[in-house]
Coordinates of C-alpha atoms in Angstrom, one line a residue:
M28 CA -21.2 -11.4 -21.7
Q29 CA -22.7 -12.4 -18.4
E30 CA -26.5 -11.8 -18.0
I31 CA -27.9 -11.0 -14.6
N32 CA -31.6 -10.4 -13.9
N33 CA -33.7 -9.2 -10.9
V34 CA -31.2 -6.5 -10.0
K35 CA -32.5 -3.4 -8.3
K36 CA -29.4 -2.0 -6.6
I37 CA -25.7 -2.4 -7.4
G38 CA -22.8 -1.5 -5.2
V39 CA -19.6 -0.5 -7.0
L40 CA -16.2 -0.2 -5.4
S41 CA -12.5 -0.8 -6.2
D42 CA -9.0 -0.6 -4.7
T43 CA -9.9 -2.1 -1.3
H44 CA -6.4 -3.2 -0.9
T45 CA -7.2 -5.4 2.1
G46 CA -4.4 -7.4 3.5
S47 CA -1.9 -4.8 2.5
R48 CA -3.6 -1.7 4.1
S49 CA -6.2 -3.0 6.4
A50 CA -7.7 -6.0 8.3
G51 CA -10.9 -6.0 6.3
L52 CA -14.1 -4.1 5.7
S53 CA -15.4 -1.6 8.2
G54 CA -18.9 -2.1 9.7
R55 CA -19.9 1.2 8.0
F56 CA -19.2 -0.5 4.6
F57 CA -21.7 -3.4 5.6
D58 CA -24.4 -0.8 6.4
I59 CA -23.9 1.0 3.1
F60 CA -24.0 -2.1 0.9
K61 CA -26.5 -4.2 2.9
D62 CA -29.4 -3.7 0.5
T63 CA -27.4 -4.4 -2.7
D64 CA -28.5 -7.2 -5.1
L65 CA -25.0 -7.3 -6.7
I66 CA -21.5 -6.0 -6.0
L67 CA -19.1 -5.0 -8.7
H68 CA -15.5 -4.7 -7.7
A69 CA -13.1 -3.0 -10.2
G70 CA -10.0 -4.6 -9.0
D71 CA -7.1 -4.3 -6.5
F72 CA -8.7 -6.6 -3.9
T73 CA -5.0 -7.6 -3.0
S74 CA -6.4 -10.5 -0.9
P75 CA -9.0 -13.1 -1.7
D76 CA -10.2 -12.6 1.9
I77 CA -12.1 -9.5 0.7
I78 CA -14.1 -11.6 -1.8
I79 CA -15.3 -13.8 1.0
E80 CA -16.3 -10.8 3.0
L81 CA -18.1 -9.2 0.1
E82 CA -20.0 -12.4 -0.7
T83 CA -21.6 -12.3 2.8
I84 CA -23.4 -9.3 1.5
S85 CA -24.3 -10.0 -2.1
P86 CA -23.0 -11.9 -5.2
V87 CA -19.7 -10.3 -6.3
I88 CA -18.5 -9.9 -9.9
G89 CA -14.9 -8.6 -10.1
V90 CA -12.0 -7.9 -12.4
K91 CA -8.3 -8.2 -11.6
G92 CA -6.4 -5.0 -10.8
N93 CA -2.8 -4.2 -11.4
M94 CA -1.9 -5.0 -7.7
D95 CA -3.7 -8.4 -7.6
S96 CA -1.8 -11.6 -7.5
S97 CA -2.8 -15.0 -9.1
D98 CA -4.9 -15.7 -5.9
I99 CA -7.5 -13.3 -7.4
R100 CA -9.1 -15.5 -10.0
Y101 CA -11.1 -12.8 -12.0
P102 CA -10.6 -11.7 -15.5
A103 CA -9.0 -8.4 -16.5
E104 CA -12.3 -7.1 -17.9
E105 CA -16.0 -8.2 -17.8
M106 CA -19.1 -7.3 -19.8
L107 CA -22.5 -7.6 -18.1
K108 CA -26.0 -7.2 -19.3
I109 CA -28.3 -6.3 -16.4
N110 CA -32.0 -6.9 -16.4
G111 CA -31.8 -7.5 -20.2
K112 CA -31.6 -3.7 -20.6
Y113 CA -28.2 -2.2 -19.4
T114 CA -24.7 -3.1 -20.6
I115 CA -21.9 -2.5 -18.1
A116 CA -18.2 -2.7 -19.0
L117 CA -16.0 -3.4 -15.9
C118 CA -12.2 -2.9 -15.9
H119 CA -9.6 -1.6 -13.4
G120 CA -8.3 1.0 -15.7
A121 CA -4.7 1.1 -14.4
G122 CA -2.4 3.6 -15.9
M123 CA -2.3 7.4 -15.8
H124 CA -5.3 8.7 -14.0
M125 CA -5.6 11.7 -16.3
T126 CA -6.2 9.4 -19.4
T127 CA -8.4 6.7 -17.7
K128 CA -11.7 8.0 -19.2
T129 CA -10.4 8.2 -22.8
R130 CA -8.6 4.8 -22.5
M131 CA -11.7 3.0 -21.1
Y132 CA -13.9 4.6 -23.8
K133 CA -11.6 3.4 -26.6
K134 CA -11.4 -0.2 -25.0
F135 CA -15.1 -0.6 -24.8
S136 CA -16.7 1.6 -27.4
E137 CA -17.3 -1.2 -29.9
Y138 CA -19.8 -2.7 -27.3
K139 CA -21.6 0.5 -26.8
P140 CA -22.1 0.0 -23.1
N141 CA -24.4 2.1 -21.0
I142 CA -22.0 2.3 -18.3
I143 CA -18.1 1.9 -18.1

């Protein structure tokens, strides 16, 4: 479990699919995420270029999605302890969208995270 301290604001996103659907992040995205202390990306980057872009804003912790190639060097899931207080479980959650909530709860329930 990674422990990260001094975090006040976290930006969360997934499925950016850059490279396959767009040329990169829009300027609006930079405005929204500019004050974040940490960015969590829940997979489907589809290009390592998005990681470089995101890291110009804040440190990035990500997980690999079902559309990501071996160029994306993140694990399939990640457990984080934020400010010594909150536990976050991060996973892409690929599969039937109607069962995502139940599947993720079962996957991480033994860790008793505050946020999945």
